[in-house]
mmCIF file of C-alpha atoms in Angstrom:
data_model
loop_
_atom_site.group_PDB
_atom_site.id
_atom_site.type_symbol
_atom_site.label_atom_id
_atom_site.label_comp_id
_atom_site.label_asym_id
_atom_site.label_seq_id
_atom_site.Cartn_x
_atom_site.Cartn_y
_atom_site.Cartn_z
ATOM 1 C CA UNK A 1040 7.892 -90.726 35.461
ATOM 2 C CA UNK A 1041 11.832 -91.894 34.254
ATOM 3 C CA UNK A 1042 13.753 -89.583 32.945
ATOM 4 C CA UNK A 1043 17.310 -87.448 33.857
ATOM 5 C CA UNK A 1044 16.509 -85.264 36.921
ATOM 6 C CA UNK A 1045 19.754 -83.892 36.943
ATOM 7 C CA UNK A 1046 23.639 -83.512 36.169
ATOM 8 C CA UNK A 1047 26.843 -82.428 37.710
ATOM 9 C CA UNK A 1048 30.132 -82.735 35.688
ATOM 10 C CA UNK A 1049 33.025 -81.538 37.703
ATOM 11 C CA UNK A 1050 36.269 -80.026 35.592
ATOM 12 C CA UNK A 1051 35.957 -82.885 33.408
ATOM 13 C CA UNK A 1052 36.807 -85.628 35.729
ATOM 14 C CA UNK A 1053 33.351 -86.387 38.164
ATOM 15 C CA UNK A 1054 30.171 -87.412 36.507
ATOM 16 C CA UNK A 1055 27.204 -87.626 37.726
ATOM 17 C CA UNK A 1056 23.627 -88.283 35.914
ATOM 18 C CA UNK A 1057 20.726 -89.275 37.687
ATOM 19 C CA UNK A 1058 17.919 -91.108 36.022
ATOM 20 C CA UNK A 1059 15.074 -91.901 37.170
ATOM 21 C CA UNK A 1060 13.466 -94.888 36.756
ATOM 22 C CA UNK A 1061 13.259 -98.263 38.061
ATOM 23 C CA UNK A 1062 15.984 -98.235 40.396
ATOM 24 C CA UNK A 1063 16.224 -94.208 40.697
ATOM 25 C CA UNK A 1064 19.992 -93.882 41.322
ATOM 26 C CA UNK A 1065 21.505 -92.736 37.858
ATOM 27 C CA UNK A 1066 24.755 -93.688 36.896
ATOM 28 C CA UNK A 1067 28.502 -91.777 38.016
ATOM 29 C CA UNK A 1068 31.540 -91.669 35.967
ATOM 30 C CA UNK A 1069 35.213 -90.800 36.375
ATOM 31 C CA UNK A 1070 38.127 -89.344 33.799
ATOM 32 C CA UNK A 1071 41.277 -89.831 34.039
ATOM 33 C CA UNK A 1072 42.216 -87.583 30.596
ATOM 34 C CA UNK A 1073 40.623 -84.282 31.638
ATOM 35 C CA UNK A 1074 37.459 -85.457 30.274
ATOM 36 C CA UNK A 1075 38.464 -87.371 26.869
ATOM 37 C CA UNK A 1076 38.049 -90.984 28.073
ATOM 38 C CA UNK A 1077 35.678 -91.949 31.030
ATOM 39 C CA UNK A 1078 35.142 -95.191 32.973
ATOM 40 C CA UNK A 1079 32.325 -96.851 32.126
ATOM 41 C CA UNK A 1080 29.340 -95.833 33.960
ATOM 42 C CA UNK A 1081 28.771 -97.493 37.341
ATOM 43 C CA UNK A 1082 25.431 -97.090 39.688
ATOM 44 C CA UNK A 1083 25.500 -94.370 41.838
ATOM 45 C CA UNK A 1084 25.757 -95.514 45.462
ATOM 46 C CA UNK A 1085 28.051 -93.159 46.879
ATOM 47 C CA UNK A 1086 25.617 -90.170 46.244
ATOM 48 C CA UNK A 1087 21.372 -91.039 46.315
ATOM 49 C CA UNK A 1088 19.445 -88.713 47.079
ATOM 50 C CA UNK A 1089 15.596 -87.764 47.445
ATOM 51 C CA UNK A 1090 15.056 -86.077 44.212
ATOM 52 C CA UNK A 1091 17.914 -83.146 44.982
ATOM 53 C CA UNK A 1092 21.060 -81.979 43.054
ATOM 54 C CA UNK A 1093 24.438 -82.882 44.186
ATOM 55 C CA UNK A 1094 26.700 -79.588 44.655
ATOM 56 C CA UNK A 1095 30.410 -80.246 44.090
ATOM 57 C CA UNK A 1096 33.574 -77.581 44.059
ATOM 58 C CA UNK A 1097 37.358 -77.666 43.440
ATOM 59 C CA UNK A 1098 37.999 -75.716 45.937
ATOM 60 C CA UNK A 1099 41.882 -73.935 46.308
ATOM 61 C CA UNK A 1100 43.860 -76.656 48.006
ATOM 62 C CA UNK A 1101 42.704 -78.800 45.154
ATOM 63 C CA UNK A 1102 40.385 -81.281 47.235
ATOM 64 C CA UNK A 1103 36.569 -82.218 45.613
ATOM 65 C CA UNK A 1104 34.256 -80.500 47.643
ATOM 66 C CA UNK A 1105 30.589 -81.833 47.732
ATOM 67 C CA UNK A 1106 27.159 -81.423 49.938
ATOM 68 C CA UNK A 1107 24.038 -84.412 49.134
ATOM 69 C CA UNK A 1108 21.347 -85.461 51.111
ATOM 70 C CA UNK A 1109 22.590 -89.395 51.962
ATOM 71 C CA UNK A 1110 19.002 -90.584 51.165
ATOM 72 C CA UNK A 1111 18.472 -93.333 48.683
ATOM 73 C CA UNK A 1112 14.609 -92.122 46.847
ATOM 74 C CA UNK A 1113 12.060 -94.779 47.994
ATOM 75 C CA UNK A 1114 13.204 -94.119 51.686
ATOM 76 C CA UNK A 1115 10.785 -94.115 54.267
ATOM 77 C CA UNK A 1116 10.792 -90.702 55.202
ATOM 78 C CA UNK A 1117 8.184 -88.533 55.246
ATOM 79 C CA UNK A 1118 7.360 -86.692 52.143
ATOM 80 C CA UNK A 1119 5.537 -84.119 53.425
ATOM 81 C CA UNK A 1120 5.324 -83.088 57.337
ATOM 82 C CA UNK A 1121 2.186 -81.411 58.450
ATOM 83 C CA UNK A 1122 1.182 -81.106 54.918
ATOM 84 C CA UNK A 1123 4.089 -78.885 54.053
ATOM 85 C CA UNK A 1124 6.610 -80.936 51.110
ATOM 86 C CA UNK A 1125 9.986 -81.366 52.907
ATOM 87 C CA UNK A 1126 10.900 -84.115 50.626
ATOM 88 C CA UNK A 1127 12.538 -85.838 52.887
ATOM 89 C CA UNK A 1128 15.972 -84.082 52.180
ATOM 90 C CA UNK A 1129 17.327 -84.627 55.511
ATOM 91 C CA UNK A 1130 20.599 -84.374 56.748
ATOM 92 C CA UNK A 1131 22.860 -82.591 54.236
ATOM 93 C CA UNK A 1132 25.830 -83.905 54.611
ATOM 94 C CA UNK A 1133 29.878 -82.628 52.694
ATOM 95 C CA UNK A 1134 32.419 -84.891 52.167
ATOM 96 C CA UNK A 1135 35.651 -83.896 51.079
ATOM 97 C CA UNK A 1136 38.093 -86.169 47.936
ATOM 98 C CA UNK A 1137 41.457 -85.658 47.604
ATOM 99 C CA UNK A 1138 41.929 -87.784 45.019
ATOM 100 C CA UNK A 1139 39.782 -86.311 41.716
ATOM 101 C CA UNK A 1140 37.193 -88.610 43.559
ATOM 102 C CA UNK A 1141 37.980 -91.967 43.837
ATOM 103 C CA UNK A 1142 37.172 -91.407 47.611
ATOM 104 C CA UNK A 1143 35.767 -89.851 49.877
ATOM 105 C CA UNK A 1144 36.321 -88.695 53.426
ATOM 106 C CA UNK A 1145 35.141 -86.949 56.489
ATOM 107 C CA UNK A 1146 31.281 -87.214 55.527
ATOM 108 C CA UNK A 1147 29.932 -84.533 57.958
ATOM 109 C CA UNK A 1148 26.537 -83.962 58.684
ATOM 110 C CA UNK A 1149 25.353 -79.755 58.639
ATOM 111 C CA UNK A 1150 21.943 -79.922 58.811
ATOM 112 C CA UNK A 1151 19.562 -82.934 60.441
ATOM 113 C CA UNK A 1152 16.304 -81.677 60.954
ATOM 114 C CA UNK A 1153 13.417 -83.962 60.573
ATOM 115 C CA UNK A 1154 11.315 -81.545 59.899
ATOM 116 C CA UNK A 1155 12.366 -79.848 57.172
ATOM 117 C CA UNK A 1156 13.586 -80.052 54.045
ATOM 118 C CA UNK A 1157 17.578 -79.031 52.769
ATOM 119 C CA UNK A 1158 18.208 -78.679 48.897
ATOM 120 C CA UNK A 1159 19.961 -76.815 46.338
ATOM 121 C CA UNK A 1160 22.791 -75.680 48.092
ATOM 122 C CA UNK A 1161 25.438 -73.459 46.437
ATOM 123 C CA UNK A 1162 28.703 -73.617 46.943
ATOM 124 C CA UNK A 1163 31.151 -70.378 47.410
ATOM 125 C CA UNK A 1164 34.953 -70.460 48.742
ATOM 126 C CA UNK A 1165 36.006 -67.110 50.514
ATOM 127 C CA UNK A 1166 39.632 -65.876 50.456
ATOM 128 C CA UNK A 1167 40.772 -67.343 53.543
ATOM 129 C CA UNK A 1168 39.964 -71.005 52.644
ATOM 130 C CA UNK A 1169 36.462 -70.487 54.577
ATOM 131 C CA UNK A 1170 33.000 -71.758 52.774
ATOM 132 C CA UNK A 1171 29.350 -70.372 52.617
ATOM 133 C CA UNK A 1172 26.465 -73.152 51.547
ATOM 134 C CA UNK A 1173 23.978 -71.097 50.810
ATOM 135 C CA UNK A 1174 19.848 -74.134 50.412
ATOM 136 C CA UNK A 1175 16.625 -73.776 50.519
ATOM 137 C CA UNK A 1176 15.903 -74.727 54.448
ATOM 138 C CA UNK A 1177 12.350 -74.555 54.853
ATOM 139 C CA UNK A 1178 10.229 -76.295 57.271
ATOM 140 C CA UNK A 1179 5.863 -76.786 57.911
ATOM 141 C CA UNK A 1180 5.544 -73.329 59.250
ATOM 142 C CA UNK A 1181 7.212 -72.623 55.734
ATOM 143 C CA UNK A 1182 4.389 -74.721 53.538
ATOM 144 C CA UNK A 1183 7.530 -75.991 51.755
ATOM 145 C CA UNK A 1184 11.221 -76.674 52.045
ATOM 146 C CA UNK A 1185 11.866 -74.174 48.909
ATOM 147 C CA UNK A 1186 10.315 -70.721 51.082
ATOM 148 C CA UNK A 1187 13.320 -70.274 53.210
ATOM 149 C CA UNK A 1188 16.812 -69.550 52.264
ATOM 150 C CA UNK A 1189 19.910 -70.665 54.496
ATOM 151 C CA UNK A 1190 23.271 -69.350 54.708
ATOM 152 C CA UNK A 1191 25.435 -71.188 56.236
ATOM 153 C CA UNK A 1192 29.434 -70.718 57.321
ATOM 154 C CA UNK A 1193 32.243 -73.623 57.292
ATOM 155 C CA UNK A 1194 35.297 -71.884 58.646
ATOM 156 C CA UNK A 1195 38.539 -72.707 57.995
ATOM 157 C CA UNK A 1196 39.059 -74.532 60.771
ATOM 158 C CA UNK A 1197 36.297 -76.180 59.892
ATOM 159 C CA UNK A 1198 37.536 -77.070 56.367
ATOM 160 C CA UNK A 1199 40.658 -78.307 57.862
ATOM 161 C CA UNK A 1200 38.951 -81.380 59.537
ATOM 162 C CA UNK A 1201 37.809 -82.173 56.742
#
């Protein structure tokens, strides 16, 4: 299998392109001028994933907030559990960047259940600084990781610790 799996362009400053192929890691590009020019793409060692896209949002305080599965493609976790596709999509983590994506800090585990897959994250910031996450969270009982929706609230206090 080869080709583009997913892309993410964040406010003209950060681009993640996941390309399937021999390495299946993808590349990251960073722009310091709003997307006019880009630094040479570099291997995506930061946001690895088992075929599930990274989600990212700029928060009202200016930080970038990212949620993803930090698992390299081809990892040792099973793709199926008891016949149900979980896609090796656990754990689910988040992190913040205060420098336009040059560095990421406070990597925090949101979910870590070996029998579930967590993926396709929607991010919505509330007016009080809390963040709602909506994502797939299925298990073998659901027959697929895509069969159950979970909504989780990270409170303003949770977000302040990131």
